[in-house]
Amino acid sequence: MSSQNKIFLSPPHMTGKEFSYIKQAFDTNWIAPLGENVDKFEHQIASFVGSKGAVALSSGTAAIHLALAVLGIKKDDKVFCSTLTFIASANPILYQQAIPVFIDSEPETWNMCPEMLLKAFKVAEKEGELPKAVIVVNLYGQSAKMDEILAICNHYGVPVIEDAAESLGSSYKGKASGTFGKLGVYSFNGNKIITTSSGGMLVSDDKELINKAQFLATQAKDKASHYQHSTLGFNYRMSNILAGVGRAQMEVLKERVFLKRSVFKKYFNELSTLPGLEFMPELEGTVSNRWLTTMIINRNKSLVSSREIIQKLVENNIEARPVWKPLHLQPLFKGRKVYLRDDRFSENVFENGVCLPSGINMDSSEQDRVINLIKKSMSVVMS
Ligand SMILES: *Cc1c(COP(=O)(O)O)cnc(C)c1O
C-alpha cells in the first residue's frame, strides 16, 4: 500500500507560464525587489479583490507585521486575535511587543465568535483599555461573520486586520474576502491556493496606509539621495522574480477555486452520510475557496477518533493533519488571555478535526484512495 504515490495535503501547482514572466525579469535585468512583475502583480491582486491599493511583500507574516506597524501598534498595546489559526496570525503582535488577547471560534464558520468578541470588548472597556486592532482570520477559505464582527469593531472604533492568507478567491456577500477590514493580508506560501514559493500581499482602500507600508518595507528610506533614515524600517519587499510566478498563478485563481471546490464536493458526496463525520460548513451568503477540505469527527456518533483516521491515512502514504492548534494552547502563548465559549469550540475542533488532502493536481483515483481509507476506518459501528 505505502508503495503507492504520496498524496500531499496542498502541494504547489505551477501552470507553466511562470517561466515567461521570470524570463522577462532576467531579460530586463530586474532581479531586485522591484520591477514590472511586482507592479503588475500588485495591480492584478488589487483589481481582482477590488481594493484601491496593494503592496507585494516577502511573506504573509510580513504583511501582518506591517499592518500592525502602519496602524501604530506598539509596546503594551492590546490586540485581539482569533485563536483557531496558524501561529503567523499572532506572532507579529509579539514582534511589536504588543499583547495578544485570543478569541474563540463559533460552529457556523469555525472563525471568530462575535459574542466572545463583544464580551472581550466589554471587559476591555471596563478596564479602560480598548485593543488597538482586531485580527480576524478566515480559516481554510471560509469567511468569518464579518457583518457582526465589523459592527462591534466599528462601534468601538477599532480597526480590523483581515488575515485572508487562506481565503484568496473567497467571497462574503459578493465582496472579496480580505477587503473587509482596514487592511487585508494574503499569503503566497507554497501550500496556499496560489503561490510565489514565498510571498504575501497587503491590501487596503486607504492609499496612505499602503504607501506607509511600502515605505516601511523598503528600510524606511527618507527622500534624499544619500541614505537617510528617521524611522525603523524592514526589508520586506517581494522579489521581481517571484512576482513573475505570482502573475502566472493569478491568471488561474478563478479556476483554482472551482477545482478546490470540486475536490470538496467529491469528499462531501462520498463521505457526508457516514455517522459522526461533519464537514466544515459554508456560511450562507459566502463562497469558500475550500483551500483545504476539513471535517470534524463527532465522538458521540463515531467510535473512531480524528487521530486514528489521520494515522490510518499517514500509514498509507497520505498526508493528513489535525486542524490548527488553538493559539491559547500553544506553549509560546501560555498564560495569555483568552475568551472561550462554554463549549470551548476551538479546542473541540482541534481535538476532533482532520484536514484532508486537497491538492488540485490530485487525480480522481488518488482521491478515491483517501475516501476508501476513511470509509474503511470509520466502518467500526456503535453497538
Ligand atoms: C500561511 C498563513 C499565514 C502566513 O503566511 P506566510 O506567507 O507563510 O508568512 C498567516 N496566517 C494564516 C492563517 C496562514 O495560513
mmCIF file with all atom_site columns, N, CA and C in Angstrom, residues 209-252:
data_model
loop_
_atom_site.group_PDB
_atom_site.id
_atom_site.type_symbol
_atom_site.label_atom_id
_atom_site.label_alt_id
_atom_site.label_comp_id
_atom_site.label_asym_id
_atom_site.label_entity_id
_atom_site.label_seq_id
_atom_site.pdbx_PDB_ins_code
_atom_site.Cartn_x
_atom_site.Cartn_y
_atom_site.Cartn_z
_atom_site.occupancy
_atom_site.B_iso_or_equiv
_atom_site.pdbx_formal_charge
_atom_site.auth_seq_id
_atom_site.auth_comp_id
_atom_site.auth_asym_id
_atom_site.auth_atom_id
_atom_site.pdbx_PDB_model_num
ATOM 1   N N  . LEU A 1 209 ? -2.117 54.373 4.029   1.00 0.00 ? 209 LEU A N  1
ATOM 2   C CA . LEU A 1 209 ? -1.597 53.226 4.779   1.00 0.00 ? 209 LEU A CA 1
ATOM 3   C C  . LEU A 1 209 ? -0.730 52.341 3.882   1.00 0.00 ? 209 LEU A C  1
ATOM 4   N N  . ILE A 1 210 ? -1.165 52.167 2.629   1.00 0.00 ? 210 ILE A N  1
ATOM 5   C CA . ILE A 1 210 ? -0.397 51.334 1.696   1.00 0.00 ? 210 ILE A CA 1
ATOM 6   C C  . ILE A 1 210 ? 0.960  51.979 1.401   1.00 0.00 ? 210 ILE A C  1
ATOM 7   N N  . ASN A 1 211 ? 0.952  53.292 1.194   1.00 0.00 ? 211 ASN A N  1
ATOM 8   C CA . ASN A 1 211 ? 2.229  53.988 0.951   1.00 0.00 ? 211 ASN A CA 1
ATOM 9   C C  . ASN A 1 211 ? 3.162  53.874 2.150   1.00 0.00 ? 211 ASN A C  1
ATOM 10  N N  . LYS A 1 212 ? 2.572  53.979 3.331   1.00 0.00 ? 212 LYS A N  1
ATOM 11  C CA . LYS A 1 212 ? 3.351  53.873 4.548   1.00 0.00 ? 212 LYS A CA 1
ATOM 12  C C  . LYS A 1 212 ? 3.947  52.460 4.667   1.00 0.00 ? 212 LYS A C  1
ATOM 13  N N  . ALA A 1 213 ? 3.144  51.455 4.318   1.00 0.00 ? 213 ALA A N  1
ATOM 14  C CA . ALA A 1 213 ? 3.618  50.062 4.384   1.00 0.00 ? 213 ALA A CA 1
ATOM 15  C C  . ALA A 1 213 ? 4.767  49.852 3.397   1.00 0.00 ? 213 ALA A C  1
ATOM 16  N N  . GLN A 1 214 ? 4.619  50.417 2.211   1.00 0.00 ? 214 GLN A N  1
ATOM 17  C CA . GLN A 1 214 ? 5.672  50.287 1.200   1.00 0.00 ? 214 GLN A CA 1
ATOM 18  C C  . GLN A 1 214 ? 6.968  50.956 1.668   1.00 0.00 ? 214 GLN A C  1
ATOM 19  N N  . PHE A 1 215 ? 6.807  52.096 2.302   1.00 0.00 ? 215 PHE A N  1
ATOM 20  C CA . PHE A 1 215 ? 7.955  52.842 2.856   1.00 0.00 ? 215 PHE A CA 1
ATOM 21  C C  . PHE A 1 215 ? 8.667  52.014 3.933   1.00 0.00 ? 215 PHE A C  1
ATOM 22  N N  . LEU A 1 216 ? 7.882  51.468 4.863   1.00 0.00 ? 216 LEU A N  1
ATOM 23  C CA . LEU A 1 216 ? 8.478  50.671 5.945   1.00 0.00 ? 216 LEU A CA 1
ATOM 24  C C  . LEU A 1 216 ? 9.102  49.380 5.411   1.00 0.00 ? 216 LEU A C  1
ATOM 25  N N  . ALA A 1 217 ? 8.519  48.844 4.316   1.00 0.00 ? 217 ALA A N  1
ATOM 26  C CA . ALA A 1 217 ? 9.001  47.573 3.763   1.00 0.00 ? 217 ALA A CA 1
ATOM 27  C C  . ALA A 1 217 ? 10.314 47.721 3.011   1.00 0.00 ? 217 ALA A C  1
ATOM 28  N N  . THR A 1 218 ? 10.678 48.964 2.684   1.00 0.00 ? 218 THR A N  1
ATOM 29  C CA . THR A 1 218 ? 11.928 49.205 1.958   1.00 0.00 ? 218 THR A CA 1
ATOM 30  C C  . THR A 1 218 ? 12.884 50.014 2.823   1.00 0.00 ? 218 THR A C  1
ATOM 31  N N  . GLN A 1 219 ? 13.057 49.594 4.069   1.00 0.00 ? 219 GLN A N  1
ATOM 32  C CA . GLN A 1 219 ? 14.023 50.152 5.015   1.00 0.00 ? 219 GLN A CA 1
ATOM 33  C C  . GLN A 1 219 ? 13.716 51.568 5.460   1.00 0.00 ? 219 GLN A C  1
ATOM 34  N N  . ALA A 1 220 ? 12.490 52.052 5.203   1.00 0.00 ? 220 ALA A N  1
ATOM 35  C CA . ALA A 1 220 ? 12.091 53.391 5.646   1.00 0.00 ? 220 ALA A CA 1
ATOM 36  C C  . ALA A 1 220 ? 13.132 54.442 5.261   1.00 0.00 ? 220 ALA A C  1
ATOM 37  N N  . LYS A 1 221 ? 13.395 54.457 3.970   1.00 0.00 ? 221 LYS A N  1
ATOM 38  C CA . LYS A 1 221 ? 14.413 55.380 3.442   1.00 0.00 ? 221 LYS A CA 1
ATOM 39  C C  . LYS A 1 221 ? 13.792 56.754 3.188   1.00 0.00 ? 221 LYS A C  1
ATOM 40  N N  . ASP A 1 222 ? 14.325 57.790 3.816   1.00 0.00 ? 222 ASP A N  1
ATOM 41  C CA . ASP A 1 222 ? 13.812 59.153 3.620   1.00 0.00 ? 222 ASP A CA 1
ATOM 42  C C  . ASP A 1 222 ? 14.097 59.635 2.202   1.00 0.00 ? 222 ASP A C  1
ATOM 43  N N  . LYS A 1 223 ? 13.344 60.683 1.783   1.00 0.00 ? 223 LYS A N  1
ATOM 44  C CA . LYS A 1 223 ? 13.569 61.232 0.448   1.00 0.00 ? 223 LYS A CA 1
ATOM 45  C C  . LYS A 1 223 ? 14.854 62.055 0.469   1.00 0.00 ? 223 LYS A C  1
ATOM 46  N N  . ALA A 1 224 ? 15.950 61.449 0.046   1.00 0.00 ? 224 ALA A N  1
ATOM 47  C CA . ALA A 1 224 ? 17.251 62.116 -0.013  1.00 0.00 ? 224 ALA A CA 1
ATOM 48  C C  . ALA A 1 224 ? 18.144 61.211 -0.842  1.00 0.00 ? 224 ALA A C  1
ATOM 49  N N  . SER A 1 225 ? 19.080 61.779 -1.583  1.00 0.00 ? 225 SER A N  1
ATOM 50  C CA . SER A 1 225 ? 19.905 60.929 -2.434  1.00 0.00 ? 225 SER A CA 1
ATOM 51  C C  . SER A 1 225 ? 20.920 60.144 -1.609  1.00 0.00 ? 225 SER A C  1
ATOM 52  N N  . HIS A 1 226 ? 21.290 60.700 -0.464  1.00 0.00 ? 226 HIS A N  1
ATOM 53  C CA . HIS A 1 226 ? 22.113 59.900 0.449   1.00 0.00 ? 226 HIS A CA 1
ATOM 54  C C  . HIS A 1 226 ? 21.174 58.996 1.245   1.00 0.00 ? 226 HIS A C  1
ATOM 55  N N  . TYR A 1 227 ? 21.717 58.030 1.942   1.00 0.00 ? 227 TYR A N  1
ATOM 56  C CA . TYR A 1 227 ? 20.869 57.122 2.706   1.00 0.00 ? 227 TYR A CA 1
ATOM 57  C C  . TYR A 1 227 ? 20.571 57.724 4.063   1.00 0.00 ? 227 TYR A C  1
ATOM 58  N N  . GLN A 1 228 ? 19.325 58.173 4.224   1.00 0.00 ? 228 GLN A N  1
ATOM 59  C CA . GLN A 1 228 ? 18.931 58.766 5.490   1.00 0.00 ? 228 GLN A CA 1
ATOM 60  C C  . GLN A 1 228 ? 17.677 58.082 6.030   1.00 0.00 ? 228 GLN A C  1
ATOM 61  N N  . HIS A 1 229 ? 17.680 57.813 7.324   1.00 0.00 ? 229 HIS A N  1
ATOM 62  C CA . HIS A 1 229 ? 16.573 57.069 7.950   1.00 0.00 ? 229 HIS A CA 1
ATOM 63  C C  . HIS A 1 229 ? 16.175 57.709 9.265   1.00 0.00 ? 229 HIS A C  1
ATOM 64  N N  . SER A 1 230 ? 14.866 58.002 9.394   1.00 0.00 ? 230 SER A N  1
ATOM 65  C CA . SER A 1 230 ? 14.368 58.589 10.633  1.00 0.00 ? 230 SER A CA 1
ATOM 66  C C  . SER A 1 230 ? 13.490 57.617 11.419  1.00 0.00 ? 230 SER A C  1
ATOM 67  N N  . THR A 1 231 ? 12.993 56.580 10.718  1.00 0.00 ? 231 THR A N  1
ATOM 68  C CA . THR A 1 231 ? 12.128 55.589 11.383  1.00 0.00 ? 231 THR A CA 1
ATOM 69  C C  . THR A 1 231 ? 12.702 54.196 11.173  1.00 0.00 ? 231 THR A C  1
ATOM 70  N N  . LEU A 1 232 ? 12.285 53.279 12.052  1.00 0.00 ? 232 LEU A N  1
ATOM 71  C CA . LEU A 1 232 ? 12.727 51.885 11.943  1.00 0.00 ? 232 LEU A CA 1
ATOM 72  C C  . LEU A 1 232 ? 11.970 51.192 10.803  1.00 0.00 ? 232 LEU A C  1
ATOM 73  N N  . GLY A 1 233 ? 12.709 50.680 9.840   1.00 0.00 ? 233 GLY A N  1
ATOM 74  C CA . GLY A 1 233 ? 12.077 50.012 8.711   1.00 0.00 ? 233 GLY A CA 1
ATOM 75  C C  . GLY A 1 233 ? 12.415 48.537 8.644   1.00 0.00 ? 233 GLY A C  1
ATOM 76  N N  . PHE A 1 234 ? 11.965 47.903 7.564   1.00 0.00 ? 234 PHE A N  1
ATOM 77  C CA . PHE A 1 234 ? 12.192 46.465 7.362   1.00 0.00 ? 234 PHE A CA 1
ATOM 78  C C  . PHE A 1 234 ? 12.594 46.211 5.913   1.00 0.00 ? 234 PHE A C  1
ATOM 79  N N  . ASN A 1 235 ? 13.111 45.022 5.653   1.00 0.00 ? 235 ASN A N  1
ATOM 80  C CA . ASN A 1 235 ? 13.364 44.612 4.274   1.00 0.00 ? 235 ASN A CA 1
ATOM 81  C C  . ASN A 1 235 ? 12.357 43.534 3.921   1.00 0.00 ? 235 ASN A C  1
ATOM 82  N N  . TYR A 1 236 ? 11.180 43.964 3.480   1.00 0.00 ? 236 TYR A N  1
ATOM 83  C CA . TYR A 1 236 ? 10.034 43.062 3.341   1.00 0.00 ? 236 TYR A CA 1
ATOM 84  C C  . TYR A 1 236 ? 9.459  43.019 1.929   1.00 0.00 ? 236 TYR A C  1
ATOM 85  N N  . ARG A 1 237 ? 10.134 43.615 0.944   1.00 0.00 ? 237 ARG A N  1
ATOM 86  C CA . ARG A 1 237 ? 9.509  43.650 -0.386  1.00 0.00 ? 237 ARG A CA 1
ATOM 87  C C  . ARG A 1 237 ? 9.648  42.315 -1.103  1.00 0.00 ? 237 ARG A C  1
ATOM 88  N N  . MET A 1 238 ? 8.757  42.093 -2.069  1.00 0.00 ? 238 MET A N  1
ATOM 89  C CA . MET A 1 238 ? 8.781  40.854 -2.850  1.00 0.00 ? 238 MET A CA 1
ATOM 90  C C  . MET A 1 238 ? 9.754  40.982 -4.016  1.00 0.00 ? 238 MET A C  1
ATOM 91  N N  . SER A 1 239 ? 10.468 39.897 -4.280  1.00 0.00 ? 239 SER A N  1
ATOM 92  C CA . SER A 1 239 ? 11.401 39.877 -5.402  1.00 0.00 ? 239 SER A CA 1
ATOM 93  C C  . SER A 1 239 ? 10.648 39.934 -6.738  1.00 0.00 ? 239 SER A C  1
ATOM 94  N N  . ASN A 1 240 ? 11.217 40.625 -7.701  1.00 0.00 ? 240 ASN A N  1
ATOM 95  C CA . ASN A 1 240 ? 10.605 40.738 -9.035  1.00 0.00 ? 240 ASN A CA 1
ATOM 96  C C  . ASN A 1 240 ? 10.529 39.380 -9.745  1.00 0.00 ? 240 ASN A C  1
ATOM 97  N N  . ILE A 1 241 ? 11.417 38.474 -9.379  1.00 0.00 ? 241 ILE A N  1
ATOM 98  C CA . ILE A 1 241 ? 11.386 37.117 -9.953  1.00 0.00 ? 241 ILE A CA 1
ATOM 99  C C  . ILE A 1 241 ? 10.165 36.359 -9.429  1.00 0.00 ? 241 ILE A C  1
ATOM 100 N N  . LEU A 1 242 ? 9.980  36.412 -8.106  1.00 0.00 ? 242 LEU A N  1
ATOM 101 C CA . LEU A 1 242 ? 8.849  35.695 -7.507  1.00 0.00 ? 242 LEU A CA 1
ATOM 102 C C  . LEU A 1 242 ? 7.512  36.315 -7.912  1.00 0.00 ? 242 LEU A C  1
ATOM 103 N N  . ALA A 1 243 ? 7.489  37.634 -8.080  1.00 0.00 ? 243 ALA A N  1
ATOM 104 C CA . ALA A 1 243 ? 6.255  38.285 -8.531  1.00 0.00 ? 243 ALA A CA 1
ATOM 105 C C  . ALA A 1 243 ? 5.869  37.776 -9.924  1.00 0.00 ? 243 ALA A C  1
ATOM 106 N N  . GLY A 1 244 ? 6.881  37.376 -10.718 1.00 0.00 ? 244 GLY A N  1
ATOM 107 C CA . GLY A 1 244 ? 6.599  36.785 -12.030 1.00 0.00 ? 244 GLY A CA 1
ATOM 108 C C  . GLY A 1 244 ? 5.837  35.475 -11.881 1.00 0.00 ? 244 GLY A C  1
ATOM 109 N N  . VAL A 1 245 ? 6.211  34.680 -10.890 1.00 0.00 ? 245 VAL A N  1
ATOM 110 C CA . VAL A 1 245 ? 5.477  33.440 -10.601 1.00 0.00 ? 245 VAL A CA 1
ATOM 111 C C  . VAL A 1 245 ? 4.037  33.787 -10.220 1.00 0.00 ? 245 VAL A C  1
ATOM 112 N N  . GLY A 1 246 ? 3.888  34.814 -9.405  1.00 0.00 ? 246 GLY A N  1
ATOM 113 C CA . GLY A 1 246 ? 2.567  35.233 -8.949  1.00 0.00 ? 246 GLY A CA 1
ATOM 114 C C  . GLY A 1 246 ? 1.667  35.678 -10.092 1.00 0.00 ? 246 GLY A C  1
ATOM 115 N N  . ARG A 1 247 ? 2.233  36.377 -11.086 1.00 0.00 ? 247 ARG A N  1
ATOM 116 C CA . ARG A 1 247 ? 1.418  36.846 -12.219 1.00 0.00 ? 247 ARG A CA 1
ATOM 117 C C  . ARG A 1 247 ? 0.769  35.678 -12.951 1.00 0.00 ? 247 ARG A C  1
ATOM 118 N N  . ALA A 1 248 ? 1.553  34.635 -13.189 1.00 0.00 ? 248 ALA A N  1
ATOM 119 C CA . ALA A 1 248 ? 1.001  33.471 -13.900 1.00 0.00 ? 248 ALA A CA 1
ATOM 120 C C  . ALA A 1 248 ? -0.018 32.735 -13.029 1.00 0.00 ? 248 ALA A C  1
ATOM 121 N N  . GLN A 1 249 ? 0.261  32.674 -11.734 1.00 0.00 ? 249 GLN A N  1
ATOM 122 C CA . GLN A 1 249 ? -0.653 31.977 -10.824 1.00 0.00 ? 249 GLN A CA 1
ATOM 123 C C  . GLN A 1 249 ? -2.001 32.709 -10.719 1.00 0.00 ? 249 GLN A C  1
ATOM 124 N N  . MET A 1 250 ? -1.942 34.045 -10.721 1.00 0.00 ? 250 MET A N  1
ATOM 125 C CA . MET A 1 250 ? -3.185 34.821 -10.623 1.00 0.00 ? 250 MET A CA 1
ATOM 126 C C  . MET A 1 250 ? -4.119 34.556 -11.802 1.00 0.00 ? 250 MET A C  1
ATOM 127 N N  . GLU A 1 251 ? -3.519 34.258 -12.953 1.00 0.00 ? 251 GLU A N  1
ATOM 128 C CA . GLU A 1 251 ? -4.335 34.022 -14.146 1.00 0.00 ? 251 GLU A CA 1
ATOM 129 C C  . GLU A 1 251 ? -5.231 32.791 -13.991 1.00 0.00 ? 251 GLU A C  1
ATOM 130 N N  . VAL A 1 252 ? -4.871 31.896 -13.071 1.00 0.00 ? 252 VAL A N  1
ATOM 131 C CA . VAL A 1 252 ? -5.675 30.676 -12.907 1.00 0.00 ? 252 VAL A CA 1
ATOM 132 C C  . VAL A 1 252 ? -6.406 30.622 -11.558 1.00 0.00 ? 252 VAL A C  1
#
